[in-house]
Amino acid sequence: MTPLRLDPLTARRFQRRALLLDAPAPDVATALAHHGYIQIDPINVCGRMHDLILRNRVHAYPEGGLMRHLHGGDSLLPAAQRTAFEHHLPATGILVAFTTDAWPHLQAAMRERTRRSSAWSGRLTPKQKALAPHLLAEIAARGPLSSEDFADTGRSRSVWGAATVAKATLQKLFFHGRLLIARRGEGNRRYYDLPERVLPAPILAAPAPTPAESARWEVLLKLRQRRLTALKRTELPAVADLVQPITVEGCPPLYCLKSDLPLLAEISNLKSQISNEPPAVLLLAPLDPLIYDRRVTAALWNFTYTWEVYVPPAKRTRGYYALPVLAGTALVGHVDPKADRAARRLRIVSRSAPRRHPLTATVRAFARWLGLR
């Protein structure tokens, strides 16, 4: 198919609009269905990653909204009513919220993990294999349980340091699909339950997809997540009939979904009107879909960014949890905030943006969202 040639400004406007940053979705379910998944991260410096991602994409989104959508609020959501669940992207350790139709496509990755060596997600050790039937039986009898409910199981080495044998075993059983996260407790603690008590029965009974179908599904996830992205040579054949090649000067070959072409046409037709609008200033999550592909972000948005949580302090250039600043069609700087929950105040460790992009109103709105001053 002949590539469409776009100027960088039109490509940026399209990506921003296609990623729900101009017109937020009415609810979490709509945003999740649009993107395919939302990345989950437990670090809470100024709100958790998934909440920061959805804050800009869901109308009136409250902190903690994704977890309530997944598991319920004050009472546990019954399996028949669940439309989403937590699990890992295939072949990665990235935890995300999926819509339930993802479950059949995860089975092959789950089976593969049971056969490989990994302290975090691989096959059970002899000690873990001996403990697993007890853990599963207790959960079957008592309902959702956490590792804290199993005392005196001994210590185990894991990827993040020492853990109890019960915690390491529960985690592996989760990776293998024998348990699922039924709810989150205080401190983001996981409570596990059997899949049949977390997912609707029709989802569990769905026929197994072919490897080609799951490969196509996985590439489509990438396209739905980023809307304008580069594809590997091994990925393109799986979705060639569903994508439109895009050429932007200075960028690698890009692709969008054919289903997004009406939106692209709308952006192109409204170019003169959009250019006169004052830029909306947003604080993006460090792993926001707009900036997730660092190569495309640098080429299309002229913005080089690294999430510096795991960068040694002396080598950080923006800060531990710096949030990129999006002003209209430009990434113009960062704000590095830290929530002081005890003092109920949002502290700004550092900020950087040109004077023509004032950040005061944006930062104050962010503090209010966190319930801080």
CSV table of C-alpha atoms in Angstrom, one decimal:
chain,number,residue,atom,x,y,z
A,1,MET,CA,0.0,0.0,0.0
A,2,THR,CA,1.2,3.5,-0.9
A,3,PRO,CA,2.3,5.4,2.3
A,4,LEU,CA,0.5,8.6,3.3
A,5,ARG,CA,2.9,11.5,3.6
A,6,LEU,CA,2.2,13.7,6.7
A,7,ASP,CA,4.0,16.8,8.0
A,8,PRO,CA,5.2,16.4,11.6
A,9,LEU,CA,2.5,18.8,13.0
A,10,THR,CA,-0.4,16.8,11.5
A,11,ALA,CA,1.2,13.6,12.7
A,12,ARG,CA,1.4,15.0,16.2
A,13,ARG,CA,-2.2,16.2,16.2
A,14,PHE,CA,-3.4,12.9,15.0
A,15,GLN,CA,-1.5,10.9,17.6
A,16,ARG,CA,-2.7,13.2,20.4
A,17,ARG,CA,-6.3,13.0,19.2
A,18,ALA,CA,-6.1,9.2,18.6
A,19,LEU,CA,-4.8,8.7,22.1
A,20,LEU,CA,-7.8,10.3,23.7
A,21,LEU,CA,-5.9,13.3,24.9
A,22,ASP,CA,-8.2,15.9,23.2
A,23,ALA,CA,-11.5,14.2,24.0
A,24,PRO,CA,-11.4,11.9,27.0
A,25,ALA,CA,-13.5,8.8,27.1
A,26,PRO,CA,-16.6,8.8,29.3
A,27,ASP,CA,-15.4,5.9,31.5
A,28,VAL,CA,-12.6,3.5,32.2
A,29,ALA,CA,-14.2,0.7,30.2
A,30,THR,CA,-14.3,2.8,27.0
A,31,ALA,CA,-10.7,3.9,27.4
A,32,LEU,CA,-9.5,0.4,28.1
A,33,ALA,CA,-11.4,-1.0,25.1
A,34,HIS,CA,-9.8,1.7,22.9
A,35,HIS,CA,-6.2,1.1,24.1
A,36,GLY,CA,-6.4,-2.6,24.6
A,37,TYR,CA,-4.6,-2.4,27.9
A,38,ILE,CA,-3.3,0.1,30.5
A,39,GLN,CA,0.1,-0.5,32.1
A,40,ILE,CA,0.0,-1.0,35.9
A,41,ASP,CA,2.9,0.0,38.2
A,42,PRO,CA,2.9,0.0,42.0
A,43,ILE,CA,5.3,3.0,42.5
A,44,ASN,CA,3.3,5.8,44.1
A,45,VAL,CA,5.3,9.1,44.1
A,46,CYS,CA,2.5,11.4,42.9
A,47,GLY,CA,-0.2,8.8,41.9
A,48,ARG,CA,0.4,5.4,40.3
A,49,MET,CA,1.3,5.0,36.7
A,50,HIS,CA,-2.0,3.6,35.6
A,51,ASP,CA,-3.9,6.4,37.3
A,52,LEU,CA,-1.7,9.1,35.7
A,53,ILE,CA,-2.3,7.5,32.3
A,54,LEU,CA,-6.0,7.4,32.7
A,55,ARG,CA,-6.3,10.8,34.3
A,56,ASN,CA,-5.9,12.5,30.9
A,57,ARG,CA,-8.1,10.0,29.1
A,58,VAL,CA,-11.2,9.5,31.2
A,59,HIS,CA,-13.6,12.3,32.0
A,60,ALA,CA,-13.5,13.1,35.7
A,61,TYR,CA,-11.2,10.2,36.4
A,62,PRO,CA,-10.6,9.7,40.2
A,63,GLU,CA,-7.4,8.3,41.7
A,64,GLY,CA,-7.8,4.6,42.1
A,65,GLY,CA,-10.4,4.4,39.4
A,66,LEU,CA,-8.8,1.6,37.4
A,67,MET,CA,-8.6,-0.8,40.4
A,68,ARG,CA,-12.2,-0.1,41.3
A,69,HIS,CA,-13.1,-0.9,37.7
A,70,LEU,CA,-11.1,-4.1,37.8
A,71,HIS,CA,-12.1,-5.5,41.2
A,72,GLY,CA,-15.0,-3.5,42.5
A,73,GLY,CA,-15.2,-0.9,45.3
A,74,ASP,CA,-16.4,-1.7,48.8
A,75,SER,CA,-17.5,-5.2,47.7
A,76,LEU,CA,-15.7,-7.6,45.5
A,77,LEU,CA,-16.9,-7.7,41.9
A,78,PRO,CA,-18.5,-11.0,40.9
A,79,ALA,CA,-16.8,-12.9,38.1
A,80,ALA,CA,-19.8,-12.6,35.8
A,81,GLN,CA,-19.7,-8.8,36.1
A,82,ARG,CA,-16.0,-8.4,35.4
A,83,THR,CA,-14.9,-6.9,32.1
A,84,ALA,CA,-11.2,-6.6,32.7
A,85,PHE,CA,-8.4,-8.3,34.7
A,86,GLU,CA,-4.7,-7.9,35.6
A,87,HIS,CA,-2.0,-9.9,33.9
A,88,HIS,CA,1.3,-9.6,32.0
A,89,LEU,CA,1.9,-8.8,28.4
A,90,PRO,CA,3.1,-12.0,26.6
A,91,ALA,CA,6.9,-12.6,26.7
A,92,THR,CA,7.4,-9.6,29.2
A,93,GLY,CA,7.1,-8.9,32.9
A,94,ILE,CA,4.9,-5.9,32.3
A,95,LEU,CA,1.7,-6.0,34.3
A,96,VAL,CA,-1.3,-4.4,32.6
A,97,ALA,CA,-5.1,-4.2,32.8
A,98,PHE,CA,-6.6,-6.2,29.9
A,99,THR,CA,-10.1,-6.5,28.7
A,100,THR,CA,-11.3,-10.1,29.4
A,101,ASP,CA,-11.1,-11.1,25.7
A,102,ALA,CA,-7.3,-11.1,26.1
A,103,TRP,CA,-7.4,-14.3,28.3
A,104,PRO,CA,-7.3,-16.9,25.5
A,105,HIS,CA,-4.3,-15.2,23.8
A,106,LEU,CA,-2.3,-15.3,27.1
A,107,GLN,CA,-2.5,-19.1,27.5
A,108,ALA,CA,0.5,-20.0,25.3
A,109,ALA,CA,2.8,-17.6,27.2
A,110,MET,CA,1.5,-19.0,30.5
A,111,ARG,CA,2.3,-22.6,29.5
A,112,GLU,CA,5.7,-21.5,28.3
A,113,ARG,CA,6.6,-19.9,31.7
A,114,THR,CA,6.0,-23.3,33.4
A,115,ARG,CA,8.8,-24.8,31.4
A,116,ARG,CA,11.5,-22.2,31.7
A,117,SER,CA,13.9,-21.3,34.6
A,118,SER,CA,13.1,-18.0,36.2
A,119,ALA,CA,13.0,-17.1,39.9
A,120,TRP,CA,10.2,-14.6,39.2
A,121,SER,CA,7.9,-16.3,36.8
A,122,GLY,CA,9.3,-19.7,35.7
A,123,ARG,CA,8.7,-23.3,36.7
A,124,LEU,CA,8.1,-24.1,40.4
A,125,THR,CA,11.0,-25.2,42.5
A,126,PRO,CA,10.6,-28.5,44.4
A,127,LYS,CA,9.7,-26.6,47.5
A,128,GLN,CA,7.2,-24.4,45.7
A,129,LYS,CA,5.7,-27.5,43.9
A,130,ALA,CA,5.2,-29.1,47.3
A,131,LEU,CA,3.5,-26.0,48.7
A,132,ALA,CA,1.3,-25.2,45.7
A,133,PRO,CA,-1.5,-27.8,46.4
A,134,HIS,CA,-1.9,-26.4,49.9
A,135,LEU,CA,-2.1,-22.8,48.7
A,136,LEU,CA,-4.6,-23.7,46.0
A,137,ALA,CA,-6.8,-25.7,48.4
A,138,GLU,CA,-6.9,-22.9,51.0
A,139,ILE,CA,-7.9,-20.4,48.4
A,140,ALA,CA,-10.5,-22.7,47.0
A,141,ALA,CA,-12.0,-23.1,50.5
A,142,ARG,CA,-11.6,-19.6,51.9
A,143,GLY,CA,-11.7,-17.3,48.9
A,144,PRO,CA,-9.1,-14.6,48.0
A,145,LEU,CA,-6.0,-14.7,50.1
A,146,SER,CA,-2.6,-12.9,50.1
A,147,SER,CA,0.8,-14.2,51.0
A,148,GLU,CA,0.4,-12.7,54.4
A,149,ASP,CA,-2.3,-15.3,55.1
A,150,PHE,CA,0.3,-18.1,54.9
A,151,ALA,CA,2.7,-17.9,57.8
A,152,ASP,CA,5.9,-19.8,58.4
A,153,THR,CA,6.5,-21.0,54.9
A,154,GLY,CA,10.2,-20.1,55.0
A,155,ARG,CA,12.2,-17.6,52.8
A,156,SER,CA,12.8,-17.7,49.1
A,157,ARG,CA,15.1,-15.8,46.8
A,158,SER,CA,13.3,-13.8,44.1
A,159,VAL,CA,14.1,-11.3,41.4
A,160,TRP,CA,13.4,-8.4,43.8
A,161,GLY,CA,15.2,-9.9,46.9
A,162,ALA,CA,14.0,-12.2,49.6
A,163,ALA,CA,10.3,-13.2,49.9
A,164,THR,CA,8.4,-16.0,51.6
A,165,VAL,CA,8.1,-19.3,49.8
A,166,ALA,CA,4.3,-18.7,49.8
A,167,LYS,CA,4.7,-15.3,48.1
A,168,ALA,CA,7.0,-16.6,45.5
A,169,THR,CA,4.8,-19.6,44.8
A,170,LEU,CA,1.6,-17.5,44.6
A,171,GLN,CA,3.3,-15.1,42.2
A,172,LYS,CA,4.4,-18.0,39.9
A,173,LEU,CA,0.9,-19.6,40.0
A,174,PHE,CA,-0.4,-16.2,38.9
A,175,PHE,CA,2.1,-16.1,36.0
A,176,HIS,CA,1.0,-19.6,35.0
A,177,GLY,CA,-2.7,-18.6,35.0
A,178,ARG,CA,-3.6,-20.9,37.9
A,179,LEU,CA,-4.5,-17.9,40.1
A,180,LEU,CA,-5.6,-14.4,39.3
A,181,ILE,CA,-5.6,-11.2,41.3
A,182,ALA,CA,-9.1,-10.9,42.7
A,183,ARG,CA,-8.6,-7.6,44.6
A,184,ARG,CA,-6.0,-5.2,46.0
A,185,GLY,CA,-5.7,-4.6,49.7
A,186,GLU,CA,-3.9,-2.0,51.8
A,187,GLY,CA,-0.5,-1.0,50.4
A,188,ASN,CA,-1.5,-2.4,47.0
A,189,ARG,CA,-1.3,-6.0,48.4
A,190,ARG,CA,-2.5,-8.7,46.0
A,191,TYR,CA,-5.3,-11.1,47.0
A,192,TYR,CA,-5.4,-14.1,44.7
A,193,ASP,CA,-8.3,-16.4,43.8
A,194,LEU,CA,-9.0,-19.1,41.3
A,195,PRO,CA,-9.6,-18.0,37.7
A,196,GLU,CA,-13.2,-19.3,37.7
A,197,ARG,CA,-14.0,-16.9,40.5
A,198,VAL,CA,-12.4,-13.9,38.7
A,199,LEU,CA,-13.3,-14.3,35.0
A,200,PRO,CA,-16.7,-14.8,33.4
A,201,ALA,CA,-17.3,-18.5,32.5
A,202,PRO,CA,-17.7,-17.8,28.7
A,203,ILE,CA,-14.2,-16.2,28.7
A,204,LEU,CA,-12.7,-19.3,30.3
A,205,ALA,CA,-14.5,-21.6,27.9
A,206,ALA,CA,-13.5,-19.6,24.8
A,207,PRO,CA,-11.7,-21.8,22.2
A,208,ALA,CA,-8.0,-21.6,22.0
A,209,PRO,CA,-6.7,-19.2,19.3
A,210,THR,CA,-4.1,-20.4,16.8
A,211,PRO,CA,-0.5,-19.1,17.1
A,212,ALA,CA,-1.1,-16.8,14.1
A,213,GLU,CA,-4.3,-15.4,15.6
A,214,SER,CA,-2.5,-14.6,18.9
A,215,ALA,CA,0.4,-13.1,17.0
A,216,ARG,CA,-2.0,-10.8,15.1
A,217,TRP,CA,-3.7,-9.9,18.3
A,218,GLU,CA,-0.4,-8.9,20.0
A,219,VAL,CA,0.6,-6.6,17.1
A,220,LEU,CA,-2.9,-5.1,17.1
A,221,LEU,CA,-2.4,-4.4,20.9
A,222,LYS,CA,0.7,-2.3,20.1
A,223,LEU,CA,-1.2,-0.3,17.4
A,224,ARG,CA,-4.2,0.3,19.6
A,225,GLN,CA,-1.9,1.3,22.5
A,226,ARG,CA,0.1,3.9,20.5
A,227,ARG,CA,-2.1,4.6,17.4
A,228,LEU,CA,1.0,5.8,15.4
A,229,THR,CA,4.0,3.5,15.7
A,230,ALA,CA,6.8,1.8,14.1
A,231,LEU,CA,6.5,-2.0,13.4
A,232,LYS,CA,9.1,-4.6,13.2
A,233,ARG,CA,9.6,-6.6,10.0
A,234,THR,CA,8.3,-9.7,11.8
A,235,GLU,CA,5.2,-7.8,13.0
A,236,LEU,CA,4.0,-6.2,9.8
A,237,PRO,CA,2.9,-9.4,8.0
A,238,ALA,CA,0.5,-10.2,10.8
A,239,VAL,CA,-1.5,-7.0,10.4
A,240,ALA,CA,-0.7,-5.8,6.8
A,241,ASP,CA,-4.4,-5.8,5.8
A,242,LEU,CA,-5.3,-3.6,8.8
A,243,VAL,CA,-2.7,-0.9,8.7
A,244,GLN,CA,-1.9,2.2,6.7
A,245,PRO,CA,1.8,3.1,6.2
A,246,ILE,CA,2.7,6.7,7.2
A,247,THR,CA,5.7,8.7,6.1
A,248,VAL,CA,6.9,11.6,8.2
A,249,GLU,CA,10.1,13.4,7.4
A,250,GLY,CA,12.8,12.5,9.9
A,251,CYS,CA,10.9,9.6,11.3
A,252,PRO,CA,11.2,5.8,10.9
A,253,PRO,CA,8.4,4.2,8.8
A,254,LEU,CA,5.2,4.5,10.8
A,255,TYR,CA,1.8,2.8,10.7
A,256,CYS,CA,-1.7,3.5,11.9
A,257,LEU,CA,-4.8,1.5,11.9
A,258,LYS,CA,-7.0,1.8,8.8
A,259,SER,CA,-9.9,2.3,11.2
A,260,ASP,CA,-8.3,5.5,12.4
A,261,LEU,CA,-8.1,7.0,8.9
A,262,PRO,CA,-11.3,9.0,9.2
A,263,LEU,CA,-9.9,10.7,12.3
A,264,LEU,CA,-6.7,11.5,10.3
A,265,ALA,CA,-8.8,13.0,7.5
A,266,GLU,CA,-10.7,15.1,10.1
A,267,ILE,CA,-7.4,16.3,11.6
A,268,SER,CA,-6.1,17.3,8.1
A,269,ASN,CA,-9.3,19.1,7.2
A,270,LEU,CA,-9.3,21.1,10.5
A,271,LYS,CA,-5.7,22.0,10.3
A,272,SER,CA,-6.2,25.8,10.0
A,273,GLN,CA,-8.8,25.9,12.9
A,274,ILE,CA,-6.7,23.8,15.3
A,275,SER,CA,-3.6,25.9,14.8
A,276,ASN,CA,-5.4,28.9,16.3
A,277,GLU,CA,-6.5,27.1,19.5
A,278,PRO,CA,-4.5,27.8,22.6
A,279,PRO,CA,-2.5,24.7,23.6
A,280,ALA,CA,-3.8,22.6,26.4
A,281,VAL,CA,-1.1,21.8,28.9
A,282,LEU,CA,-1.1,18.3,30.3
A,283,LEU,CA,1.2,16.4,32.6
A,284,LEU,CA,1.9,13.0,31.1
A,285,ALA,CA,2.7,9.8,32.9
A,286,PRO,CA,6.3,8.7,32.6
A,287,LEU,CA,5.2,5.6,30.6
A,288,ASP,CA,2.4,7.3,28.7
A,289,PRO,CA,1.5,5.7,25.4
A,290,LEU,CA,2.3,9.0,23.6
A,291,ILE,CA,6.0,8.8,24.7
A,292,TYR,CA,6.4,5.0,25.3
A,293,ASP,CA,8.3,4.4,22.0
A,294,ARG,CA,11.4,6.6,22.7
A,295,ARG,CA,12.7,6.4,19.2
A,296,VAL,CA,9.4,7.7,17.7
A,297,THR,CA,9.1,10.3,20.5
A,298,ALA,CA,12.6,11.7,19.7
A,299,ALA,CA,12.0,11.7,15.9
A,300,LEU,CA,8.4,13.0,15.8
A,301,TRP,CA,8.2,15.1,18.9
A,302,ASN,CA,11.8,16.2,19.1
A,303,PHE,CA,11.8,15.1,22.8
A,304,THR,CA,14.4,12.8,24.3
A,305,TYR,CA,13.0,11.2,27.5
A,306,THR,CA,14.0,8.5,30.0
A,307,TRP,CA,12.1,7.4,33.0
A,308,GLU,CA,14.7,7.8,35.7
A,309,VAL,CA,13.3,5.8,38.5
A,310,TYR,CA,16.0,3.2,38.0
A,311,VAL,CA,18.7,5.7,37.0
A,312,PRO,CA,21.4,6.4,39.7
A,313,PRO,CA,20.7,9.8,41.3
A,314,ALA,CA,23.9,11.4,40.0
A,315,LYS,CA,23.0,10.5,36.4
A,316,ARG,CA,19.4,11.8,36.4
A,317,THR,CA,18.7,14.8,34.2
A,318,ARG,CA,15.0,15.5,35.0
A,319,GLY,CA,14.3,13.7,38.2
A,320,TYR,CA,13.1,10.4,39.9
A,321,TYR,CA,9.5,10.6,38.7
A,322,ALA,CA,9.5,13.5,36.2
A,323,LEU,CA,6.3,14.0,34.3
A,324,PRO,CA,6.7,15.3,30.7
A,325,VAL,CA,4.7,18.5,29.8
A,326,LEU,CA,2.6,18.3,26.7
A,327,ALA,CA,1.5,21.7,25.4
A,328,GLY,CA,-0.7,21.4,22.3
A,329,THR,CA,1.5,19.8,19.7
A,330,ALA,CA,4.8,20.1,21.6
A,331,LEU,CA,6.5,18.4,24.5
A,332,VAL,CA,8.1,21.4,26.2
A,333,GLY,CA,9.6,20.2,29.5
A,334,HIS,CA,8.9,18.4,32.7
A,335,VAL,CA,7.6,18.7,36.3
A,336,ASP,CA,9.1,16.4,38.9
A,337,PRO,CA,6.4,16.3,41.7
A,338,LYS,CA,6.4,14.5,45.0
A,339,ALA,CA,3.2,14.0,47.0
A,340,ASP,CA,3.7,14.7,50.7
A,341,ARG,CA,0.6,12.8,52.0
A,342,ALA,CA,1.3,13.5,55.6
A,343,ALA,CA,1.4,17.3,55.1
A,344,ARG,CA,-1.3,17.1,52.4
A,345,ARG,CA,0.9,19.1,50.0
A,346,LEU,CA,2.3,18.5,46.5
A,347,ARG,CA,6.0,19.4,46.5
A,348,ILE,CA,7.7,20.3,43.2
A,349,VAL,CA,11.3,19.0,43.2
A,350,SER,CA,12.0,20.6,39.8
A,351,ARG,CA,10.3,21.9,36.8
A,352,SER,CA,11.4,23.1,33.3
A,353,ALA,CA,9.3,24.7,30.6
A,354,PRO,CA,9.5,27.9,28.5
A,355,ARG,CA,7.8,30.9,30.0
A,356,ARG,CA,5.2,30.9,27.2
A,357,HIS,CA,3.9,27.7,28.7
A,358,PRO,CA,2.9,28.6,32.3
A,359,LEU,CA,2.5,25.5,34.5
A,360,THR,CA,0.9,27.0,37.6
A,361,ALA,CA,-2.7,26.2,36.8
A,362,THR,CA,-1.8,22.7,35.5
A,363,VAL,CA,0.2,21.9,38.6
A,364,ARG,CA,-2.6,23.2,40.9
A,365,ALA,CA,-5.2,21.1,39.1
A,366,PHE,CA,-2.9,18.1,39.5
A,367,ALA,CA,-2.6,18.7,43.3
A,368,ARG,CA,-6.3,19.0,43.6
A,369,TRP,CA,-6.7,15.6,41.8
A,370,LEU,CA,-4.4,14.1,44.4
A,371,GLY,CA,-6.4,15.8,47.2
A,372,LEU,CA,-3.4,17.9,48.1
A,373,ARG,CA,-2.5,21.6,48.3
